[in-house]
Coordinates of C-alpha atoms in Angstrom, one line a residue:
M1 CA -47.8 29.8 -69.1
N2 CA -47.5 26.0 -68.2
K3 CA -47.1 24.9 -71.7
K4 CA -44.5 27.5 -72.4
L5 CA -42.5 26.3 -69.3
F6 CA -42.9 22.9 -70.4
L7 CA -41.4 23.6 -73.9
L8 CA -38.7 25.6 -72.5
A9 CA -37.8 22.7 -70.3
A10 CA -38.1 20.2 -72.8
S11 CA -35.7 22.4 -75.0
L12 CA -33.2 22.7 -72.3
L13 CA -33.2 18.9 -71.6
A14 CA -32.7 18.2 -75.3
G15 CA -29.8 20.8 -75.6
I16 CA -28.1 19.0 -72.5
G17 CA -28.3 15.8 -74.2
S18 CA -27.1 17.0 -77.4
Y19 CA -24.3 18.5 -75.7
A20 CA -23.4 15.4 -73.6
Q21 CA -22.8 13.8 -76.9
N22 CA -20.1 16.2 -77.7
R23 CA -17.7 16.5 -74.6
T24 CA -14.3 16.5 -76.0
N25 CA -12.1 15.7 -73.1
E26 CA -12.3 13.5 -70.1
I27 CA -10.1 12.8 -67.1
G28 CA -10.4 10.1 -64.5
F29 CA -9.3 6.9 -62.6
Q30 CA -9.6 3.1 -62.5
S31 CA -9.1 0.9 -59.4
D32 CA -8.4 -2.8 -59.5
N33 CA -8.3 -4.7 -56.2
D34 CA -9.1 -8.2 -55.4
S35 CA -10.7 -7.3 -52.2
F36 CA -13.7 -5.5 -54.0
L37 CA -15.0 -8.9 -54.6
G38 CA -15.5 -9.2 -50.9
Q39 CA -13.8 -12.8 -50.7
G40 CA -11.3 -12.0 -48.2
S41 CA -8.2 -12.8 -50.6
D42 CA -5.0 -11.1 -51.1
R43 CA -3.0 -13.0 -54.0
Y44 CA -1.8 -12.7 -57.4
Y45 CA -2.9 -9.8 -59.2
T46 CA -4.2 -7.9 -56.1
N47 CA -3.7 -4.1 -57.1
G48 CA -3.7 -1.6 -59.7
F49 CA -4.5 1.8 -60.1
F50 CA -4.5 4.1 -63.2
L51 CA -5.1 7.6 -64.2
Y52 CA -6.2 8.5 -67.5
Y53 CA -6.8 11.6 -70.0
R54 CA -8.5 11.5 -73.3
H55 CA -9.0 14.2 -75.8
A56 CA -11.3 13.8 -79.1
M57 CA -9.5 14.8 -82.2
D58 CA -11.1 16.7 -85.0
V59 CA -11.8 14.0 -87.6
S60 CA -12.7 16.5 -90.2
K61 CA -9.2 17.5 -90.6
M62 CA -7.8 13.9 -91.0
K63 CA -9.1 13.5 -94.7
N64 CA -10.4 10.2 -94.1
D65 CA -14.4 10.1 -94.4
K66 CA -14.4 6.8 -93.1
L67 CA -13.6 7.8 -89.7
A68 CA -16.3 8.6 -87.3
N69 CA -14.4 9.8 -84.2
A70 CA -10.5 9.8 -83.0
V71 CA -9.4 9.8 -79.5
F72 CA -5.9 10.5 -78.0
G73 CA -5.2 9.2 -74.5
L74 CA -2.4 9.3 -72.0
E75 CA -2.3 6.8 -69.1
L76 CA -0.2 6.4 -66.1
G77 CA -0.6 3.1 -64.4
Q78 CA 0.9 0.7 -61.6
K79 CA 0.2 -2.9 -61.2
I80 CA 0.9 -5.0 -58.0
Y81 CA 1.3 -9.0 -58.0
N82 CA 1.4 -11.2 -55.0
A83 CA 2.2 -14.7 -54.3
Q84 CA -0.8 -16.4 -52.5
S85 CA -0.3 -14.4 -49.8
G86 CA 1.8 -11.3 -48.9
Q87 CA 2.8 -13.2 -45.6
L88 CA 4.5 -16.6 -46.2
P89 CA 6.7 -18.9 -43.8
S90 CA 9.1 -19.5 -46.7
A91 CA 10.4 -19.4 -50.1
A92 CA 8.9 -22.6 -50.9
E93 CA 5.2 -21.1 -50.4
V94 CA 6.1 -18.6 -53.4
D95 CA 3.6 -19.9 -56.2
R96 CA 3.9 -16.8 -58.0
P97 CA 6.8 -13.9 -58.0
F98 CA 6.1 -10.6 -56.2
A99 CA 6.2 -7.6 -58.8
G100 CA 5.3 -4.2 -59.2
Y101 CA 5.0 -2.5 -62.7
L102 CA 5.0 1.4 -63.4
Y103 CA 4.4 2.8 -66.7
L104 CA 3.2 5.8 -68.6
G105 CA 1.4 5.1 -71.9
A106 CA 0.1 7.0 -75.0
S107 CA -2.6 5.9 -77.4
A108 CA -4.3 6.7 -80.6
N109 CA -8.0 5.1 -80.9
L110 CA -9.2 5.4 -84.4
L111 CA -12.9 4.5 -84.7
Y112 CA -14.7 4.2 -87.9
K113 CA -18.1 4.6 -89.2
D114 CA -18.6 1.0 -90.1
E115 CA -17.9 0.0 -86.2
T116 CA -14.6 -1.2 -86.7
T117 CA -12.2 0.3 -84.3
L118 CA -8.2 0.3 -84.0
K119 CA -6.5 1.4 -80.8
L120 CA -2.7 1.8 -80.9
T121 CA -0.7 2.1 -77.6
A122 CA 2.8 2.7 -76.2
K123 CA 4.0 2.3 -72.8
A124 CA 7.3 3.1 -71.3
G125 CA 8.0 2.0 -67.7
I126 CA 9.6 -0.6 -65.3
V127 CA 9.1 -3.7 -63.6
G128 CA 10.7 -4.6 -60.2
P129 CA 11.7 -2.4 -56.6
A130 CA 11.9 0.8 -58.6
A131 CA 8.2 0.2 -59.7
G132 CA 7.1 1.2 -56.0
G133 CA 5.0 -2.3 -55.5
Y134 CA 6.3 -2.9 -52.1
P135 CA 5.7 0.6 -50.4
I136 CA 2.4 1.0 -51.9
Q137 CA 1.0 -2.3 -50.8
K138 CA 2.4 -1.7 -47.4
F139 CA 0.9 1.5 -47.2
I140 CA -2.5 0.1 -47.9
H141 CA -1.9 -2.8 -45.4
N142 CA -1.0 -0.3 -42.6
T143 CA -3.8 2.1 -43.5
F144 CA -6.6 -0.4 -43.3
G145 CA -5.2 -2.7 -40.8
F146 CA -4.3 -5.6 -42.7
Y147 CA -1.7 -8.3 -42.1
E148 CA 2.2 -7.6 -42.0
L149 CA 3.9 -8.1 -45.3
N150 CA 7.2 -10.4 -45.2
S151 CA 7.8 -11.9 -48.7
W152 CA 8.4 -9.1 -50.8
Q153 CA 12.2 -10.1 -51.0
Y154 CA 10.9 -12.5 -53.5
Q155 CA 10.1 -9.7 -56.3
V156 CA 11.4 -9.6 -59.7
R157 CA 14.5 -7.3 -60.2
N158 CA 14.4 -4.3 -61.9
A159 CA 13.9 -4.3 -65.8
P160 CA 13.0 -1.4 -68.1
Q161 CA 9.9 -1.8 -70.3
L162 CA 9.0 -0.7 -73.6
N163 CA 5.7 -2.3 -74.9
L164 CA 3.3 -1.8 -77.8
S165 CA -0.1 -3.1 -78.3
A166 CA -3.1 -3.0 -80.9
E167 CA -6.7 -3.7 -80.0
V168 CA -9.4 -4.3 -82.7
N169 CA -13.0 -4.4 -82.4
K170 CA -15.5 -5.0 -84.9
L171 CA -19.5 -5.3 -84.7
L172 CA -21.0 -8.5 -85.9
A173 CA -24.6 -8.3 -85.1
R174 CA -26.8 -5.9 -83.3
G175 CA -30.7 -5.9 -82.0
S176 CA -32.5 -3.3 -80.3
W177 CA -31.4 -4.2 -77.0
A178 CA -28.1 -6.5 -77.5
D179 CA -25.4 -6.8 -79.7
L180 CA -22.4 -8.8 -80.4
T181 CA -18.8 -7.4 -81.2
F182 CA -15.4 -9.5 -82.1
T183 CA -12.3 -8.3 -80.0
A184 CA -8.6 -9.0 -80.3
Y185 CA -5.5 -7.6 -79.1
V186 CA -1.9 -8.1 -79.5
N187 CA 0.9 -7.1 -77.2
A188 CA 4.7 -7.0 -78.2
G189 CA 7.8 -5.5 -76.4
T190 CA 10.3 -6.2 -73.5
G191 CA 8.0 -7.3 -71.1
F192 CA 4.7 -8.3 -72.5
N193 CA 4.1 -10.4 -75.5
A194 CA 0.8 -12.1 -75.9
A195 CA -2.5 -12.0 -78.0
G196 CA -6.0 -12.7 -77.4
I197 CA -9.3 -13.0 -79.1
G198 CA -13.1 -13.3 -78.0
P199 CA -16.6 -12.0 -78.3
M200 CA -18.3 -9.0 -76.2
V201 CA -21.8 -9.4 -75.6
R202 CA -23.9 -6.0 -74.4
L203 CA -27.4 -5.7 -73.1
G204 CA -29.1 -2.6 -72.4
N205 CA -28.9 1.0 -73.7
F206 CA -25.5 1.1 -75.5
N207 CA -24.2 3.3 -78.3
Q208 CA -22.4 2.5 -81.4
L209 CA -18.7 1.4 -81.0
F210 CA -17.4 4.8 -82.4
Q211 CA -18.5 6.5 -79.2
S212 CA -18.9 4.2 -76.2
V213 CA -17.7 3.3 -73.1
S214 CA -16.9 -0.1 -74.5
T215 CA -14.1 1.3 -76.7
Q216 CA -12.9 4.1 -74.4
S217 CA -14.5 6.6 -76.8
S218 CA -17.2 8.3 -74.8
V219 CA -15.6 11.7 -76.0
S220 CA -16.0 13.2 -79.5
K221 CA -15.6 16.3 -81.6
S222 CA -17.8 15.3 -84.2
S223 CA -21.3 16.7 -84.3
N224 CA -22.2 14.2 -87.3
N225 CA -22.4 11.1 -85.1
T226 CA -26.1 10.1 -84.4
L227 CA -26.1 8.1 -81.3
L228 CA -28.6 5.5 -80.2
H229 CA -28.9 6.8 -77.0
N230 CA -28.0 10.1 -75.4
N231 CA -26.8 8.2 -72.0
E232 CA -25.6 4.6 -72.1
F233 CA -26.6 2.0 -69.4
F234 CA -26.0 -1.7 -70.0
F235 CA -24.4 -5.0 -69.1
Y236 CA -21.5 -6.4 -70.8
Y237 CA -19.8 -9.8 -71.0
K238 CA -16.4 -10.6 -72.4
P239 CA -14.9 -14.0 -72.5
Q240 CA -11.6 -14.2 -74.1
I241 CA -8.5 -16.9 -74.7
N242 CA -5.0 -15.6 -74.5
A243 CA -2.1 -16.7 -76.0
V244 CA 1.1 -15.6 -73.5
A245 CA 4.8 -16.0 -74.7
Y246 CA 6.3 -13.9 -72.2
D247 CA 5.4 -11.9 -68.9
A248 CA 7.8 -9.8 -67.2
T249 CA 5.9 -9.5 -63.8
V250 CA 6.8 -13.5 -63.6
Q251 CA 9.8 -13.9 -65.8
G252 CA 11.9 -10.7 -65.1
N253 CA 14.3 -9.0 -67.6
I254 CA 13.6 -10.8 -70.8
F255 CA 17.4 -10.2 -71.8
K256 CA 18.8 -12.0 -68.8
D257 CA 19.2 -15.5 -67.5
H258 CA 16.6 -16.5 -64.6
P259 CA 16.9 -16.6 -61.7
E260 CA 19.9 -14.2 -61.8
P261 CA 23.0 -15.6 -60.1
G262 CA 23.2 -14.1 -56.4
T263 CA 19.7 -13.2 -55.8
Q264 CA 16.7 -14.3 -53.9
E265 CA 14.5 -14.1 -57.3
I266 CA 12.0 -16.6 -57.8
V267 CA 10.8 -16.8 -61.2
G268 CA 7.7 -18.5 -62.1
D269 CA 6.8 -20.7 -65.2
I270 CA 3.9 -19.3 -67.1
N271 CA 0.9 -20.8 -68.5
H272 CA 0.9 -20.1 -72.4
L273 CA -2.8 -20.3 -72.6
V274 CA -5.2 -18.4 -70.2
F275 CA -8.9 -18.1 -70.4
S276 CA -10.4 -14.9 -68.9
N277 CA -14.0 -13.8 -68.0
Q278 CA -14.9 -10.2 -67.8
L279 CA -18.3 -8.7 -67.0
G280 CA -19.6 -5.7 -65.6
V281 CA -22.0 -2.7 -66.1
A282 CA -21.4 0.6 -67.8
L283 CA -23.3 3.9 -67.0
T284 CA -22.9 7.3 -68.8
T285 CA -24.6 10.5 -67.8
S286 CA -23.9 14.0 -69.3
R287 CA -20.5 14.6 -67.4
F288 CA -19.7 11.2 -65.8
V289 CA -18.9 7.6 -66.9
F290 CA -19.0 4.7 -64.6
D291 CA -17.8 1.3 -65.1
V292 CA -18.2 -1.5 -62.2
G293 CA -16.8 -4.9 -63.3
A294 CA -15.1 -8.2 -62.1
V295 CA -12.5 -10.4 -64.0
I296 CA -11.9 -14.0 -63.5
N297 CA -8.7 -15.7 -64.8
T298 CA -7.3 -19.1 -65.2
R299 CA -4.2 -20.0 -63.7
E300 CA -1.5 -17.9 -65.3
V301 CA 1.6 -19.5 -63.7
K302 CA 2.0 -23.2 -63.5
Q303 CA 3.0 -23.3 -59.7
M304 CA -0.1 -21.3 -58.4
V305 CA -1.9 -23.2 -55.7
K306 CA -5.1 -21.7 -56.9
S307 CA -6.6 -22.7 -60.1
T308 CA -8.3 -19.2 -60.7
H309 CA -7.8 -15.7 -59.5
Q310 CA -10.1 -12.8 -59.6
W311 CA -10.5 -9.1 -59.0
G312 CA -12.9 -6.2 -59.0
S313 CA -12.7 -3.0 -61.1
L314 CA -14.0 0.4 -60.7
T315 CA -13.4 3.3 -63.2
V316 CA -14.9 6.8 -62.7
L317 CA -14.4 9.3 -65.5
Y318 CA -15.4 13.1 -66.0
R319 CA -16.1 14.7 -69.3
F320 CA -15.7 18.2 -70.1
N321 CA -15.1 20.7 -73.0

């Protein structure tokens, strides 16, 4: 009897593991904030919040036998940027323009059997007061008893945004508990023009790039993908060099002279070369995806008083059919 119960339990667990590999939808959020790192700072990229929906497409209907997975995504996000503080004695202390960025995005993520991935994204939104940066930050400060804001009059003015991006990942090498991936991206549009390259190192229990947290592809409709692990649990490190041509949260409307006559807008002078380091831990279960990380960037604006800035990030996703 005990043997039969053991076999039944083992069968159920195996079924759960197999089923977990084929969740076809996920929803969830990502929250970024510099306070997550416990340093008491409130500067530069200070807060971000994003809502995600992703749906795995049926690759068998795409007439491309090289595809292992394909994921369609929707994203609603807001980013908020400060100067060195949200409470400053004068305009002379504003070392980075205040800005809010609000957008809606759609993406197509194509993931190949050879562990090359291509993600294409389009985003439409706005930079400036209409993005709601000031009221959201004021709400956060009032709710948690932080200091009173007094410098949002120095934010960039309203500018509509239409931006496109492409991201590529390619597996370079893999061992039993570690692998190395080449990553690159290009952004182009009315607000954000940049490109970046770098490696990504993963250590632990990870899956192939065609179905992994690392490539935003933890959902799949294919039953032919044999994964390395039912659940992922790994550490990652992603250094990157970024070449920046234009940033609307610093420079404002790309089609206008800056600062605009008759305004109090303060426009920063961007650094065209920025180094970033991202590290964290990712975990998946049969239903949930968790990613906890930190990002450290070198100075993005030449006027910045601090040579680096950093923030923490928390992502929680729920997978379902």
